[in-house]
Tab-separated table of C-alpha atoms in Angstrom:
chain	number	residue	atom	x	y	z
A	1	MET	CA	22.547	8.316	-9.286
A	2	GLU	CA	22.313	11.987	-8.512
A	3	ASP	CA	22.062	12.928	-12.072
A	4	THR	CA	19.220	10.508	-12.545
A	5	ILE	CA	17.360	11.834	-9.354
A	6	ASN	CA	17.705	15.382	-10.461
A	7	GLU	CA	16.476	14.359	-13.779
A	8	LEU	CA	13.299	13.066	-12.180
A	9	LYS	CA	12.857	16.019	-10.114
A	10	ALA	CA	13.039	18.286	-12.963
A	11	TYR	CA	10.012	16.769	-14.827
A	12	LYS	CA	6.899	18.719	-14.832
A	13	LEU	CA	4.600	15.752	-13.824
A	14	GLU	CA	1.414	17.623	-14.589
A	15	THR	CA	2.410	17.256	-18.402
A	16	PHE	CA	2.463	13.321	-17.740
A	17	PRO	CA	5.973	12.706	-19.130
A	18	VAL	CA	5.326	8.829	-18.718
A	19	GLU	CA	7.967	7.680	-21.254
A	20	GLU	CA	10.613	10.156	-20.220
A	21	ILE	CA	10.047	8.915	-16.473
A	22	LYS	CA	10.221	5.373	-17.440
A	23	ALA	CA	13.501	5.879	-19.317
A	24	SER	CA	14.973	7.690	-16.149
A	25	ILE	CA	14.043	4.960	-13.829
A	26	PHE	CA	15.672	2.412	-16.063
A	27	LYS	CA	18.773	4.368	-15.560
A	28	PHE	CA	18.759	3.375	-11.708
A	29	GLY	CA	20.053	-0.122	-12.782
A	30	LYS	CA	21.096	-2.470	-9.780
A	31	VAL	CA	20.734	-0.747	-6.438
A	32	PRO	CA	21.120	-2.467	-2.947
A	33	VAL	CA	17.783	-2.360	-1.360
A	34	ALA	CA	16.093	-3.724	1.638
A	35	VAL	CA	13.372	-6.186	1.240
A	36	THR	CA	10.579	-7.717	3.480
A	37	ASP	CA	9.751	-11.373	3.238
A	38	TYR	CA	6.443	-12.540	4.531
A	39	ASP	CA	6.190	-16.262	4.836
A	40	ALA	CA	2.932	-18.485	4.832
A	41	GLY	CA	0.649	-17.487	7.676
A	42	LYS	CA	1.056	-13.656	7.423
A	43	ILE	CA	-2.444	-11.812	7.346
A	44	ILE	CA	-3.181	-8.946	5.268
A	45	HIS	CA	-6.395	-6.969	5.291
A	46	ARG	CA	-7.834	-5.110	2.287
A	47	ALA	CA	-10.526	-2.465	2.841
A	48	ARG	CA	-13.026	-1.543	0.287
A	49	PRO	CA	-15.821	1.174	0.563
A	50	ILE	CA	-19.163	0.250	-1.095
A	51	LYS	CA	-22.426	1.882	-1.524
A	52	LYS	CA	-25.099	0.980	0.995
A	53	GLY	CA	-27.016	-2.089	-0.208
A	54	ILE	CA	-24.442	-3.671	-2.277
A	55	ASN	CA	-23.900	-7.294	-1.459
A	56	LEU	CA	-20.379	-8.792	-2.106
A	57	THR	CA	-20.141	-12.540	-2.488
A	58	GLU	CA	-16.778	-13.386	-4.166
A	59	ASP	CA	-13.158	-12.892	-3.468
A	60	HIS	CA	-12.268	-11.038	-6.347
A	61	GLU	CA	-14.510	-8.123	-5.302
A	62	LEU	CA	-12.172	-7.647	-2.357
A	63	SER	CA	-8.938	-8.096	-4.488
A	64	PHE	CA	-7.281	-5.870	-7.095
A	65	THR	CA	-9.198	-3.611	-9.316
A	66	PRO	CA	-10.000	-5.450	-12.635
A	67	GLU	CA	-8.174	-4.091	-15.631
A	68	GLU	CA	-11.298	-2.521	-17.158
A	69	TYR	CA	-11.647	-0.365	-14.215
A	70	ASN	CA	-8.094	0.474	-13.425
A	71	THR	CA	-7.824	3.742	-15.223
A	72	LYS	CA	-5.805	5.948	-12.927
A	73	TYR	CA	-2.309	6.340	-11.586
A	74	GLN	CA	-2.102	5.513	-7.826
A	75	ARG	CA	0.725	5.428	-5.509
A	76	ALA	CA	1.917	1.970	-6.591
A	77	SER	CA	-0.175	1.291	-9.788
A	78	THR	CA	-0.689	2.607	-13.290
A	79	PRO	CA	-3.581	2.402	-15.807
A	80	GLU	CA	-1.602	-0.472	-17.486
A	81	GLN	CA	-0.762	-2.334	-14.330
A	82	THR	CA	-3.300	-2.887	-11.463
A	83	MET	CA	-2.198	-3.937	-8.047
A	84	PHE	CA	-3.477	-5.519	-4.919
A	85	TYR	CA	-3.412	-2.959	-2.109
A	86	GLY	CA	-3.558	-3.973	1.535
A	87	ALA	CA	-2.579	-3.141	5.211
A	88	VAL	CA	-0.311	-5.156	7.422
A	89	VAL	CA	0.789	-4.834	11.092
A	90	PRO	CA	4.586	-4.820	11.661
A	91	GLU	CA	6.083	-7.919	12.947
A	92	ILE	CA	7.884	-5.636	15.671
A	93	GLU	CA	5.578	-3.105	17.429
A	94	GLY	CA	6.801	0.065	18.715
A	95	GLU	CA	4.997	2.005	21.610
A	96	GLY	CA	1.893	3.622	20.434
A	97	GLU	CA	1.773	2.137	17.124
A	98	ILE	CA	-1.502	0.979	15.223
A	99	THR	CA	-1.987	-2.646	15.910
A	100	SER	CA	-5.099	-3.273	13.807
A	101	GLU	CA	-4.772	-3.764	10.051
A	102	ARG	CA	-8.551	-2.584	9.793
A	103	ILE	CA	-7.600	0.836	10.986
A	104	ILE	CA	-4.867	1.310	8.809
A	105	GLY	CA	-7.042	-0.014	5.815
A	106	ALA	CA	-9.919	2.199	6.710
A	107	SER	CA	-7.684	5.242	7.008
A	108	GLU	CA	-6.371	4.608	3.556
A	109	VAL	CA	-9.923	4.435	1.971
A	110	SER	CA	-12.184	6.755	4.206
A	111	ASP	CA	-12.235	10.402	4.143
A	112	PHE	CA	-14.119	10.356	7.227
A	113	LEU	CA	-11.318	9.035	9.510
A	114	ARG	CA	-8.563	11.149	7.769
A	115	ASN	CA	-10.171	14.466	7.310
A	116	PRO	CA	-11.616	16.237	10.473
A	117	GLU	CA	-13.244	18.730	8.152
A	118	SER	CA	-15.299	16.056	6.131
A	119	GLU	CA	-19.140	16.321	6.671
A	120	ASP	CA	-21.217	14.134	8.761
A	121	GLY	CA	-22.467	11.028	7.293
A	122	GLU	CA	-22.277	7.151	6.944
A	123	GLU	CA	-19.985	5.173	4.834
A	124	ILE	CA	-20.018	1.318	4.422
A	125	ILE	CA	-16.582	-0.586	4.436
A	126	VAL	CA	-15.847	-4.218	3.792
A	127	PHE	CA	-12.608	-5.647	5.129
A	128	GLY	CA	-11.136	-8.650	3.322
A	129	LYS	CA	-8.724	-10.786	5.593
A	130	TRP	CA	-6.275	-12.486	3.361
A	131	LEU	CA	-3.774	-15.288	4.274
A	132	VAL	CA	-0.346	-15.611	2.688
A	133	LYS	CA	-0.154	-19.043	1.373
A	134	GLU	CA	3.331	-18.821	-0.160
A	135	LYS	CA	6.366	-16.457	0.633
A	136	ILE	CA	6.164	-13.138	-0.936
A	137	THR	CA	8.994	-10.736	-1.165
A	138	LEU	CA	8.387	-7.034	-1.266
A	139	LEU	CA	10.863	-4.092	-1.643
A	140	SER	CA	10.770	-1.975	1.472
A	141	ILE	CA	10.480	1.802	0.858
A	142	ILE	CA	12.398	2.980	3.812
A	143	ASN	CA	13.878	6.333	4.696
A	144	PRO	CA	17.683	5.901	5.221
A	145	GLU	CA	17.500	8.352	8.388
A	146	VAL	CA	16.646	5.879	11.103
A	147	GLN	CA	14.720	8.430	12.962
A	148	ASN	CA	12.624	9.512	10.106
A	149	ASN	CA	10.953	6.053	10.058
A	150	LYS	CA	7.993	6.281	12.602
A	151	ILE	CA	7.586	2.371	12.700
A	152	LYS	CA	10.037	0.524	14.813
A	153	PHE	CA	10.130	-2.304	12.395
A	154	PHE	CA	11.368	0.010	9.706
A	155	GLN	CA	13.795	1.696	12.007
A	156	ASP	CA	15.348	-1.687	12.866
A	157	MET	CA	15.248	-2.513	9.262
A	158	THR	CA	17.112	0.670	8.449
A	159	LYS	CA	19.747	-0.047	10.966
A	160	ASP	CA	20.588	-3.381	9.570
A	161	TYR	CA	20.484	-1.822	6.012
A	162	HIS	CA	23.188	0.480	7.109
A	163	THR	CA	25.293	-2.251	8.470
A	164	PHE	CA	25.117	-3.899	5.235
A	165	LEU	CA	25.839	-0.801	3.261
A	166	ASN	CA	29.042	-0.456	5.190
A	167	SER	CA	30.259	-3.484	3.423
A	168	ILE	CA	29.823	-2.570	-0.091
A	169	GLY	CA	32.024	0.429	-0.238
A	170	GLU	CA	31.375	2.970	-2.916
A	171	LYS	CA	27.936	1.820	-3.747
A	172	LYS	CA	26.711	2.928	-0.372
A	173	LYS	CA	26.333	6.652	-1.422
A	174	ASP	CA	24.209	5.643	-4.373
A	175	ALA	CA	22.069	3.308	-2.331
A	176	ILE	CA	21.261	6.042	0.377
A	177	ALA	CA	20.482	8.674	-2.244
A	178	PHE	CA	18.125	6.342	-3.943
A	179	GLN	CA	16.343	5.307	-0.754
A	180	GLU	CA	16.065	8.837	0.292
A	181	TYR	CA	14.406	10.077	-2.842
A	182	MET	CA	12.113	7.108	-3.371
A	183	SER	CA	10.812	7.295	0.205
A	184	SER	CA	10.243	10.957	-0.294
A	185	GLU	CA	8.131	10.044	-3.309
A	186	PHE	CA	6.171	7.374	-1.600
A	187	SER	CA	5.364	9.739	1.407
A	188	LYS	CA	3.833	12.332	-0.562
A	189	SER	CA	0.806	13.667	1.465
A	190	GLU	CA	-0.214	16.702	-0.586
A	191	ILE	CA	-1.650	15.103	-3.731
A	192	LEU	CA	-2.826	17.637	-6.387
A	193	GLY	CA	-3.831	14.878	-9.033
A	194	GLU	CA	-2.872	11.502	-10.130
A	195	HIS	CA	-0.041	12.955	-11.924
A	196	ASP	CA	1.703	13.291	-8.443
A	197	TYR	CA	1.890	9.370	-8.235
A	198	LEU	CA	3.627	8.893	-11.636
A	199	ILE	CA	7.139	8.365	-10.386
A	200	THR	CA	6.125	5.747	-7.594
A	201	ALA	CA	3.636	4.166	-9.889
A	202	LYS	CA	6.092	3.647	-13.036
A	203	PHE	CA	8.954	2.615	-10.545
A	204	THR	CA	6.650	-0.037	-8.842
A	205	GLU	CA	5.629	-1.334	-12.529
A	206	ASN	CA	9.262	-1.680	-13.194
A	207	LEU	CA	10.071	-3.256	-9.960
A	208	ILE	CA	7.438	-6.154	-9.938
A	209	GLU	CA	9.286	-7.815	-12.726
A	210	LYS	CA	11.748	-8.962	-9.946
A	211	CYS	CA	9.563	-9.359	-6.804
A	212	ASP	CA	6.024	-9.515	-5.796
A	213	GLY	CA	5.470	-5.944	-4.820
A	214	VAL	CA	6.312	-3.118	-2.378
A	215	ILE	CA	5.756	-2.191	1.174
A	216	TYR	CA	5.759	1.374	2.466
A	217	PRO	CA	4.476	3.597	5.315
A	218	SER	CA	0.710	4.334	5.189
A	219	VAL	CA	0.426	8.271	4.379
A	220	ARG	CA	-3.267	8.099	5.335
A	221	ALA	CA	-2.460	6.617	8.798
A	222	ASP	CA	0.061	9.344	9.286
A	223	TYR	CA	2.947	6.943	8.556
A	224	ASN	CA	1.949	4.722	11.567
A	225	GLY	CA	0.909	1.735	9.747
A	226	LEU	CA	2.328	-0.296	6.715
A	227	CYS	CA	0.754	-0.722	3.195
A	228	VAL	CA	1.589	-3.296	0.599
A	229	ALA	CA	1.035	-3.291	-3.110
A	230	ILE	CA	1.197	-6.769	-4.561
A	231	LYS	CA	1.118	-7.623	-8.339
A	232	PRO	CA	-2.046	-9.559	-9.481
A	233	GLU	CA	-0.076	-12.749	-10.615
A	234	SER	CA	1.249	-13.034	-6.895
A	235	ALA	CA	-2.102	-12.106	-5.287
A	236	LYS	CA	-3.934	-14.947	-7.280
A	237	THR	CA	-1.301	-17.617	-6.341
A	238	LYS	CA	-0.051	-16.582	-2.985
A	239	LEU	CA	-2.941	-15.104	-1.111
A	240	GLU	CA	-6.247	-16.554	0.040
A	241	LEU	CA	-9.392	-14.819	1.325
A	242	ILE	CA	-10.511	-16.434	4.658
A	243	GLU	CA	-12.695	-13.930	6.303
A	244	VAL	CA	-14.943	-10.961	5.519
A	245	LEU	CA	-16.394	-8.217	7.766
A	246	GLU	CA	-18.818	-5.386	6.738
A	247	CYS	CA	-18.988	-2.254	8.875
A	248	SER	CA	-20.878	0.981	9.057
A	249	LEU	CA	-18.731	3.975	9.719
A	250	ILE	CA	-20.746	6.931	11.036
A	251	LYS	CA	-19.518	10.358	11.509
A	252	LYS	CA	-21.625	12.935	13.555
A	253	ASP	CA	-20.127	16.073	15.154
A	254	LYS	CA	-16.655	15.078	14.391
A	255	SER	CA	-17.123	11.610	16.227
A	256	ILE	CA	-16.667	8.423	14.611
A	257	LYS	CA	-18.643	5.263	15.508
A	258	LEU	CA	-17.785	1.982	13.809
A	259	THR	CA	-20.394	-0.897	13.831
A	260	ASN	CA	-19.910	-4.460	12.646
A	261	LEU	CA	-22.843	-5.281	10.399
A	262	ARG	CA	-22.181	-8.654	8.652
A	263	HIS	CA	-19.398	-11.197	8.687
A	264	THR	CA	-18.279	-14.540	7.614
A	265	ASP	CA	-15.250	-16.743	8.036
A	266	LYS	CA	-16.397	-19.494	5.594
A	267	VAL	CA	-14.923	-18.734	2.131
A	268	GLU	CA	-15.239	-21.766	-0.247
A	269	ASP	CA	-13.884	-21.692	-3.906
A	270	GLY	CA	-13.701	-17.927	-3.505
A	271	LYS	CA	-17.325	-17.511	-2.725
A	272	PHE	CA	-18.953	-16.428	0.488
A	273	LYS	CA	-22.226	-15.268	2.183
A	274	LEU	CA	-22.135	-12.537	4.895
A	275	ILE	CA	-24.267	-13.092	7.866
A	276	GLU	CA	-25.895	-10.295	9.914
A	277	LEU	CA	-24.535	-9.970	13.281
A	278	LYS	CA	-26.707	-9.420	16.295
A	279	GLU	CA	-26.132	-6.596	18.779
């Protein structure tokens, strides 16, 4: 395990050593990991910024990026493997944690919210509320050091994970090393280019052959929220859009104002019509 991790750390990511990374990840083999299961009824929110005047009318416009437009490496997707990104609220809430999926989602997609130095202006964000129809299983990217997980849900999961690891003997060391390394990769905040996502993206691409996706702390929400990345096949069959909200995000003199513009909770056969909200 240590040799494989050092191998990955040694790659010059700016040269895009994609095949080499893929080969190294394959060497991990079977590692005891923590998973999160979401049963039917769980809510996932997806945020999408749009240009003013654009009118969304179908569920696929608030789902994963179509293959023809999926051209970059992101935290959990590659140009060859698009993913459904969303935000969730933990089942166990800790004191002071974010309790709105929309805030987490907006933080992920809006430079206004996460960058105090961004210029004044307006941005339109559309939120899709998705209902889990059938259980989804996500690999949990947790830091093996309990106190290094800001979210209580992940802290409790890490404690349970260690209890399990104590029963597997010599594999414990490798499992901890794996989670420590992978959580550090998923939690990267300083991104110089899409090459910085190579390892997590290729890891997720390999992983989804065995489960529906991954769940990890939201970097853009200062690790106080949770993000999910779900493979398209699972998003199509296990998720259903049930509500849509369009908002205006205005920044002036470093103050943010979020105004609800249009909304609908009527989605039929994947189609919807947003209705203007009265003040």
